[in-house]
């Protein structure tokens, strides 16, 4: 599905990623873990085409997309949910969803599907997005991405700064989505237990380098926590 191979990338004169290689399996989840500043968000920006790497390649289904613009990656089935529960705060929940759905084939059906995944958004359809809680805005952000019917979903810290009761709902939805209709997920996450439950493969980033990789699952938790404690 997605292969990030030997990527070096950064900003201005600062190199953030040093030869990073990460692969996302078809219909599966790859989790990227690491402390703040490890380069996780930069890796997602490279994957989405928002930051061009200085060297290395990005392949989607075997095709080199390293120089492909972000909107063309979206057209190939990629969707990105960045940090920060992003939405249009002055629009209602329903308007935020319709903004993505309008003009798309089966857009109305896609909205209905995401409202089934996140029932709270149906209850809050008339409320301005800026008045939603952080967890509700995060659910809205994920729902907006899913309306595009992606084959590959990039999630950057989807549970960061969210109340525990909503974290559980978001985790459950992501676990349910993984592999659904062939959906693949590249998940950046600091909650180790959740990330490993969701992932077939994990990668630990430290100072822009992959220091540990392996099969996902709860059996890997001790190894990952030891890698993160360095």
PDB file of C-alpha atoms in Angstrom:
ATOM      1  CA  UNK A   1       0.000   0.000   0.000  1.00  0.00           C
ATOM      2  CA  UNK A   2       2.242   2.852   1.271  1.00  0.00           C
ATOM      3  CA  UNK A   3       6.020   2.619   1.467  1.00  0.00           C
ATOM      4  CA  UNK A   4       8.174   5.413   2.826  1.00  0.00           C
ATOM      5  CA  UNK A   5      11.743   4.482   1.985  1.00  0.00           C
ATOM      6  CA  UNK A   6      14.950   6.014   3.381  1.00  0.00           C
ATOM      7  CA  UNK A   7      13.434   9.481   3.692  1.00  0.00           C
ATOM      8  CA  UNK A   8      15.420  12.475   4.850  1.00  0.00           C
ATOM      9  CA  UNK A   9      13.329  15.596   5.422  1.00  0.00           C
ATOM     10  CA  UNK A  10      13.231  18.784   7.456  1.00  0.00           C
ATOM     11  CA  UNK A  11      12.650  22.506   7.541  1.00  0.00           C
ATOM     12  CA  UNK A  12      15.123  25.118   6.295  1.00  0.00           C
ATOM     13  CA  UNK A  13      18.541  23.961   7.481  1.00  0.00           C
ATOM     14  CA  UNK A  14      17.199  21.574  10.114  1.00  0.00           C
ATOM     15  CA  UNK A  15      16.948  17.894   9.245  1.00  0.00           C
ATOM     16  CA  UNK A  16      14.154  16.171  11.174  1.00  0.00           C
ATOM     17  CA  UNK A  17      13.966  12.731   9.537  1.00  0.00           C
ATOM     18  CA  UNK A  18      17.159  10.766   8.969  1.00  0.00           C
ATOM     19  CA  UNK A  19      16.663   7.885   6.554  1.00  0.00           C
ATOM     20  CA  UNK A  20      13.257   6.825   7.863  1.00  0.00           C
ATOM     21  CA  UNK A  21      11.537   3.805   6.310  1.00  0.00           C
ATOM     22  CA  UNK A  22       7.944   2.879   7.210  1.00  0.00           C
ATOM     23  CA  UNK A  23       5.459   0.631   5.404  1.00  0.00           C
ATOM     24  CA  UNK A  24       1.677   0.468   5.737  1.00  0.00           C
ATOM     25  CA  UNK A  25       0.156  -2.920   4.831  1.00  0.00           C
ATOM     26  CA  UNK A  26      -2.816  -3.250   2.495  1.00  0.00           C
ATOM     27  CA  UNK A  27      -5.974  -3.155   4.610  1.00  0.00           C
ATOM     28  CA  UNK A  28      -3.926  -2.898   7.807  1.00  0.00           C
ATOM     29  CA  UNK A  29      -2.547  -0.429  10.338  1.00  0.00           C
ATOM     30  CA  UNK A  30       1.011   0.769  10.897  1.00  0.00           C
ATOM     31  CA  UNK A  31       1.598   2.686  14.122  1.00  0.00           C
ATOM     32  CA  UNK A  32       4.356   5.244  14.599  1.00  0.00           C
ATOM     33  CA  UNK A  33       5.227   5.989  18.198  1.00  0.00           C
ATOM     34  CA  UNK A  34       7.674   8.351  19.816  1.00  0.00           C
ATOM     35  CA  UNK A  35       8.075  11.301  22.132  1.00  0.00           C
ATOM     36  CA  UNK A  36       7.258  14.884  21.161  1.00  0.00           C
ATOM     37  CA  UNK A  37       9.805  16.167  18.669  1.00  0.00           C
ATOM     38  CA  UNK A  38      10.724  12.704  17.382  1.00  0.00           C
ATOM     39  CA  UNK A  39       9.554  13.565  13.860  1.00  0.00           C
ATOM     40  CA  UNK A  40       6.203  11.774  13.772  1.00  0.00           C
ATOM     41  CA  UNK A  41       4.143  14.660  12.382  1.00  0.00           C
ATOM     42  CA  UNK A  42       6.882  15.480   9.880  1.00  0.00           C
ATOM     43  CA  UNK A  43       6.673  11.902   8.632  1.00  0.00           C
ATOM     44  CA  UNK A  44       2.932  12.278   8.012  1.00  0.00           C
ATOM     45  CA  UNK A  45       3.469  15.574   6.210  1.00  0.00           C
ATOM     46  CA  UNK A  46       5.940  13.831   3.902  1.00  0.00           C
ATOM     47  CA  UNK A  47       3.481  10.990   3.327  1.00  0.00           C
ATOM     48  CA  UNK A  48       0.725  13.459   2.410  1.00  0.00           C
ATOM     49  CA  UNK A  49       2.938  15.577   0.162  1.00  0.00           C
ATOM     50  CA  UNK A  50       2.820  18.656   2.382  1.00  0.00           C
ATOM     51  CA  UNK A  51       6.598  18.465   2.815  1.00  0.00           C
ATOM     52  CA  UNK A  52       8.898  17.261   0.042  1.00  0.00           C
ATOM     53  CA  UNK A  53      11.714  15.017   1.271  1.00  0.00           C
ATOM     54  CA  UNK A  54      15.316  15.920   0.587  1.00  0.00           C
ATOM     55  CA  UNK A  55      15.984  12.333  -0.410  1.00  0.00           C
ATOM     56  CA  UNK A  56      14.209   8.997  -0.337  1.00  0.00           C
ATOM     57  CA  UNK A  57      10.938   7.935  -1.919  1.00  0.00           C
ATOM     58  CA  UNK A  58       7.242   7.610  -1.138  1.00  0.00           C
ATOM     59  CA  UNK A  59       5.403   4.818  -2.977  1.00  0.00           C
ATOM     60  CA  UNK A  60       1.660   4.240  -3.140  1.00  0.00           C
ATOM     61  CA  UNK A  61       0.653   0.864  -4.584  1.00  0.00           C
ATOM     62  CA  UNK A  62       4.157   0.650  -6.040  1.00  0.00           C
ATOM     63  CA  UNK A  63       3.907   4.043  -7.793  1.00  0.00           C
ATOM     64  CA  UNK A  64       6.427   6.746  -6.935  1.00  0.00           C
ATOM     65  CA  UNK A  65       4.398   9.685  -5.587  1.00  0.00           C
ATOM     66  CA  UNK A  66       7.301  11.513  -3.948  1.00  0.00           C
ATOM     67  CA  UNK A  67       6.698  14.648  -6.026  1.00  0.00           C
ATOM     68  CA  UNK A  68       2.933  14.332  -6.317  1.00  0.00           C
ATOM     69  CA  UNK A  69       0.874  17.281  -4.988  1.00  0.00           C
ATOM     70  CA  UNK A  70      -1.351  16.678  -1.951  1.00  0.00           C
ATOM     71  CA  UNK A  71      -4.621  17.085  -3.868  1.00  0.00           C
ATOM     72  CA  UNK A  72      -3.500  14.420  -6.334  1.00  0.00           C
ATOM     73  CA  UNK A  73      -2.768  12.075  -3.435  1.00  0.00           C
ATOM     74  CA  UNK A  74      -6.288  12.717  -2.180  1.00  0.00           C
ATOM     75  CA  UNK A  75      -7.579  11.777  -5.630  1.00  0.00           C
ATOM     76  CA  UNK A  76      -5.676   8.486  -5.295  1.00  0.00           C
ATOM     77  CA  UNK A  77      -7.465   7.702  -2.057  1.00  0.00           C
ATOM     78  CA  UNK A  78      -5.421   9.305   0.717  1.00  0.00           C
ATOM     79  CA  UNK A  79      -6.921  11.340   3.580  1.00  0.00           C
ATOM     80  CA  UNK A  80      -5.151  13.179   6.405  1.00  0.00           C
ATOM     81  CA  UNK A  81      -6.371  14.159   9.863  1.00  0.00           C
ATOM     82  CA  UNK A  82      -3.739  16.459  11.415  1.00  0.00           C
ATOM     83  CA  UNK A  83      -3.360  17.317  15.078  1.00  0.00           C
ATOM     84  CA  UNK A  84      -5.625  19.871  16.664  1.00  0.00           C
ATOM     85  CA  UNK A  85      -9.227  18.759  15.956  1.00  0.00           C
ATOM     86  CA  UNK A  86      -9.365  20.955  12.874  1.00  0.00           C
ATOM     87  CA  UNK A  87     -12.719  22.138  11.557  1.00  0.00           C
ATOM     88  CA  UNK A  88     -14.510  25.266  10.351  1.00  0.00           C
ATOM     89  CA  UNK A  89     -15.549  26.728  13.729  1.00  0.00           C
ATOM     90  CA  UNK A  90     -18.197  29.153  12.443  1.00  0.00           C
ATOM     91  CA  UNK A  91     -20.040  26.432  10.516  1.00  0.00           C
ATOM     92  CA  UNK A  92     -22.359  23.925  12.128  1.00  0.00           C
ATOM     93  CA  UNK A  93     -21.445  20.267  12.454  1.00  0.00           C
ATOM     94  CA  UNK A  94     -23.780  19.421   9.567  1.00  0.00           C
ATOM     95  CA  UNK A  95     -22.326  22.196   7.398  1.00  0.00           C
ATOM     96  CA  UNK A  96     -18.793  20.950   8.058  1.00  0.00           C
ATOM     97  CA  UNK A  97     -19.803  17.515   6.784  1.00  0.00           C
ATOM     98  CA  UNK A  98     -21.770  18.826   3.804  1.00  0.00           C
ATOM     99  CA  UNK A  99     -18.828  20.993   2.764  1.00  0.00           C
ATOM    100  CA  UNK A 100     -16.851  17.808   2.088  1.00  0.00           C
ATOM    101  CA  UNK A 101     -19.781  15.779   0.744  1.00  0.00           C
ATOM    102  CA  UNK A 102     -21.241  18.292  -1.727  1.00  0.00           C
ATOM    103  CA  UNK A 103     -20.423  17.417  -5.310  1.00  0.00           C
ATOM    104  CA  UNK A 104     -19.245  13.910  -4.467  1.00  0.00           C
ATOM    105  CA  UNK A 105     -20.902  10.812  -5.825  1.00  0.00           C
ATOM    106  CA  UNK A 106     -22.916   9.246  -2.995  1.00  0.00           C
ATOM    107  CA  UNK A 107     -21.962  12.175  -0.768  1.00  0.00           C
ATOM    108  CA  UNK A 108     -25.232  12.036   1.146  1.00  0.00           C
ATOM    109  CA  UNK A 109     -24.762   8.326   1.804  1.00  0.00           C
ATOM    110  CA  UNK A 110     -21.210   8.957   3.001  1.00  0.00           C
ATOM    111  CA  UNK A 111     -22.501  11.526   5.502  1.00  0.00           C
ATOM    112  CA  UNK A 112     -25.061   9.031   6.791  1.00  0.00           C
ATOM    113  CA  UNK A 113     -22.324   6.424   7.218  1.00  0.00           C
ATOM    114  CA  UNK A 114     -20.056   8.670   9.279  1.00  0.00           C
ATOM    115  CA  UNK A 115     -22.998   9.742  11.444  1.00  0.00           C
ATOM    116  CA  UNK A 116     -23.579   6.068  12.172  1.00  0.00           C
ATOM    117  CA  UNK A 117     -19.931   5.795  13.218  1.00  0.00           C
ATOM    118  CA  UNK A 118     -20.127   8.941  15.368  1.00  0.00           C
ATOM    119  CA  UNK A 119     -23.756   9.206  16.584  1.00  0.00           C
ATOM    120  CA  UNK A 120     -22.958  12.199  18.783  1.00  0.00           C
ATOM    121  CA  UNK A 121     -22.406  14.274  15.622  1.00  0.00           C
ATOM    122  CA  UNK A 122     -25.993  13.649  14.554  1.00  0.00           C
ATOM    123  CA  UNK A 123     -27.192  14.976  17.916  1.00  0.00           C
ATOM    124  CA  UNK A 124     -24.954  18.046  17.493  1.00  0.00           C
ATOM    125  CA  UNK A 125     -25.689  18.642  13.807  1.00  0.00           C
ATOM    126  CA  UNK A 126     -27.020  22.172  14.360  1.00  0.00           C
ATOM    127  CA  UNK A 127     -24.281  23.313  16.746  1.00  0.00           C
ATOM    128  CA  UNK A 128     -21.384  25.426  15.564  1.00  0.00           C
ATOM    129  CA  UNK A 129     -18.212  23.349  15.422  1.00  0.00           C
ATOM    130  CA  UNK A 130     -16.322  25.932  17.451  1.00  0.00           C
ATOM    131  CA  UNK A 131     -18.635  25.235  20.384  1.00  0.00           C
ATOM    132  CA  UNK A 132     -17.992  21.487  20.401  1.00  0.00           C
ATOM    133  CA  UNK A 133     -15.690  19.859  22.933  1.00  0.00           C
ATOM    134  CA  UNK A 134     -12.214  18.809  21.848  1.00  0.00           C
ATOM    135  CA  UNK A 135     -13.297  15.198  21.581  1.00  0.00           C
ATOM    136  CA  UNK A 136     -16.361  16.081  19.527  1.00  0.00           C
ATOM    137  CA  UNK A 137     -14.257  18.200  17.164  1.00  0.00           C
ATOM    138  CA  UNK A 138     -11.848  15.296  16.745  1.00  0.00           C
ATOM    139  CA  UNK A 139     -14.699  12.987  15.846  1.00  0.00           C
ATOM    140  CA  UNK A 140     -15.869  15.609  13.350  1.00  0.00           C
ATOM    141  CA  UNK A 141     -12.380  15.860  11.843  1.00  0.00           C
ATOM    142  CA  UNK A 142     -12.165  12.089  11.366  1.00  0.00           C
ATOM    143  CA  UNK A 143     -15.708  11.990   9.965  1.00  0.00           C
ATOM    144  CA  UNK A 144     -14.855  14.704   7.423  1.00  0.00           C
ATOM    145  CA  UNK A 145     -11.869  12.658   6.231  1.00  0.00           C
ATOM    146  CA  UNK A 146     -13.935   9.476   5.949  1.00  0.00           C
ATOM    147  CA  UNK A 147     -16.536  11.161   3.743  1.00  0.00           C
ATOM    148  CA  UNK A 148     -13.929  11.111   0.963  1.00  0.00           C
ATOM    149  CA  UNK A 149     -14.020   7.288   1.125  1.00  0.00           C
ATOM    150  CA  UNK A 150     -10.226   6.981   1.461  1.00  0.00           C
ATOM    151  CA  UNK A 151      -8.197   3.827   0.949  1.00  0.00           C
ATOM    152  CA  UNK A 152      -5.440   5.174   3.201  1.00  0.00           C
ATOM    153  CA  UNK A 153      -6.112   7.285   6.294  1.00  0.00           C
ATOM    154  CA  UNK A 154      -3.306   9.239   8.009  1.00  0.00           C
ATOM    155  CA  UNK A 155      -4.095  10.037  11.645  1.00  0.00           C
ATOM    156  CA  UNK A 156      -1.897  12.338  13.727  1.00  0.00           C
ATOM    157  CA  UNK A 157      -2.420  11.868  17.480  1.00  0.00           C
ATOM    158  CA  UNK A 158      -6.207  11.324  17.267  1.00  0.00           C
ATOM    159  CA  UNK A 159      -6.555  10.937  21.055  1.00  0.00           C
ATOM    160  CA  UNK A 160      -4.299  13.820  22.131  1.00  0.00           C
ATOM    161  CA  UNK A 161      -5.808  16.222  24.674  1.00  0.00           C
ATOM    162  CA  UNK A 162      -9.206  14.530  24.730  1.00  0.00           C
ATOM    163  CA  UNK A 163     -11.241  13.523  27.762  1.00  0.00           C
ATOM    164  CA  UNK A 164     -10.924   9.793  28.588  1.00  0.00           C
ATOM    165  CA  UNK A 165     -14.587   8.956  27.933  1.00  0.00           C
ATOM    166  CA  UNK A 166     -14.328  10.226  24.344  1.00  0.00           C
ATOM    167  CA  UNK A 167     -10.881   8.675  23.853  1.00  0.00           C
ATOM    168  CA  UNK A 168     -12.488   5.267  24.315  1.00  0.00           C
ATOM    169  CA  UNK A 169     -15.095   6.047  21.634  1.00  0.00           C
ATOM    170  CA  UNK A 170     -12.459   7.242  19.162  1.00  0.00           C
ATOM    171  CA  UNK A 171     -10.240   4.232  19.815  1.00  0.00           C
ATOM    172  CA  UNK A 172     -13.160   1.861  19.300  1.00  0.00           C
ATOM    173  CA  UNK A 173     -14.090   3.514  16.007  1.00  0.00           C
ATOM    174  CA  UNK A 174     -10.529   3.420  14.659  1.00  0.00           C
ATOM    175  CA  UNK A 175     -10.194  -0.241  15.626  1.00  0.00           C
ATOM    176  CA  UNK A 176     -13.467  -0.954  13.817  1.00  0.00           C
ATOM    177  CA  UNK A 177     -12.354   0.982  10.741  1.00  0.00           C
ATOM    178  CA  UNK A 178      -8.998  -0.769  10.410  1.00  0.00           C
ATOM    179  CA  UNK A 179      -9.275  -3.071   7.443  1.00  0.00           C
ATOM    180  CA  UNK A 180     -12.898  -2.137   6.765  1.00  0.00           C
ATOM    181  CA  UNK A 181     -13.497  -2.132   2.998  1.00  0.00           C
ATOM    182  CA  UNK A 182      -9.732  -2.411   2.551  1.00  0.00           C
ATOM    183  CA  UNK A 183      -8.971   0.771   4.506  1.00  0.00           C
ATOM    184  CA  UNK A 184      -5.330   1.105   5.527  1.00  0.00           C
ATOM    185  CA  UNK A 185      -4.224   3.417   8.356  1.00  0.00           C
ATOM    186  CA  UNK A 186      -0.964   5.136   9.227  1.00  0.00           C
ATOM    187  CA  UNK A 187      -1.451   6.018  12.875  1.00  0.00           C
ATOM    188  CA  UNK A 188       0.755   8.385  14.872  1.00  0.00           C
ATOM    189  CA  UNK A 189      -0.102   7.909  18.520  1.00  0.00           C
ATOM    190  CA  UNK A 190       1.378   8.228  22.008  1.00  0.00           C
ATOM    191  CA  UNK A 191      -1.065   5.861  23.706  1.00  0.00           C
ATOM    192  CA  UNK A 192       1.036   2.713  23.378  1.00  0.00           C
ATOM    193  CA  UNK A 193      -1.642   0.197  24.347  1.00  0.00           C
ATOM    194  CA  UNK A 194      -4.176   1.511  21.843  1.00  0.00           C
ATOM    195  CA  UNK A 195      -1.618   1.864  19.041  1.00  0.00           C
ATOM    196  CA  UNK A 196      -0.421  -1.718  19.417  1.00  0.00           C
ATOM    197  CA  UNK A 197      -3.950  -3.129  19.635  1.00  0.00           C
ATOM    198  CA  UNK A 198      -4.726  -1.457  16.322  1.00  0.00           C
ATOM    199  CA  UNK A 199      -1.481  -2.097  14.452  1.00  0.00           C
ATOM    200  CA  UNK A 200      -0.062  -4.992  12.493  1.00  0.00           C
ATOM    201  CA  UNK A 201       3.308  -3.212  12.483  1.00  0.00           C
ATOM    202  CA  UNK A 202       4.838  -0.593  14.752  1.00  0.00           C
ATOM    203  CA  UNK A 203       7.777   1.765  14.362  1.00  0.00           C
ATOM    204  CA  UNK A 204       9.374   3.767  17.172  1.00  0.00           C
ATOM    205  CA  UNK A 205      10.910   7.105  16.186  1.00  0.00           C
ATOM    206  CA  UNK A 206      13.629   8.722  18.261  1.00  0.00           C
ATOM    207  CA  UNK A 207      15.250  11.979  17.102  1.00  0.00           C
ATOM    208  CA  UNK A 208      14.127  11.353  13.541  1.00  0.00           C
ATOM    209  CA  UNK A 209      15.366   7.779  13.298  1.00  0.00           C
ATOM    210  CA  UNK A 210      13.540   4.460  13.527  1.00  0.00           C
ATOM    211  CA  UNK A 211      15.014   2.766  16.586  1.00  0.00           C
ATOM    212  CA  UNK A 212      12.625  -0.173  16.865  1.00  0.00           C
ATOM    213  CA  UNK A 213      10.158  -1.938  14.569  1.00  0.00           C
ATOM    214  CA  UNK A 214       8.140  -5.098  14.777  1.00  0.00           C
ATOM    215  CA  UNK A 215       4.802  -6.852  14.693  1.00  0.00           C
ATOM    216  CA  UNK A 216       1.956  -5.111  16.494  1.00  0.00           C
ATOM    217  CA  UNK A 217      -0.263  -6.605  19.170  1.00  0.00           C
ATOM    218  CA  UNK A 218      -0.203  -6.405  22.939  1.00  0.00           C
ATOM    219  CA  UNK A 219       2.735  -8.816  23.152  1.00  0.00           C
ATOM    220  CA  UNK A 220       4.965  -6.039  21.813  1.00  0.00           C
ATOM    221  CA  UNK A 221       4.019  -3.524  24.520  1.00  0.00           C
ATOM    222  CA  UNK A 222       6.953  -4.226  26.827  1.00  0.00           C
ATOM    223  CA  UNK A 223       9.439  -3.918  23.942  1.00  0.00           C
ATOM    224  CA  UNK A 224       7.916  -0.632  22.805  1.00  0.00           C
ATOM    225  CA  UNK A 225       7.807   0.873  26.280  1.00  0.00           C
ATOM    226  CA  UNK A 226      11.462  -0.033  26.775  1.00  0.00           C
ATOM    227  CA  UNK A 227      12.326   1.594  23.444  1.00  0.00           C
ATOM    228  CA  UNK A 228      10.431   4.738  24.437  1.00  0.00           C
ATOM    229  CA  UNK A 229      12.105   4.922  27.843  1.00  0.00           C
ATOM    230  CA  UNK A 230      15.568   5.424  26.340  1.00  0.00           C
TER     231      UNK A 230
END
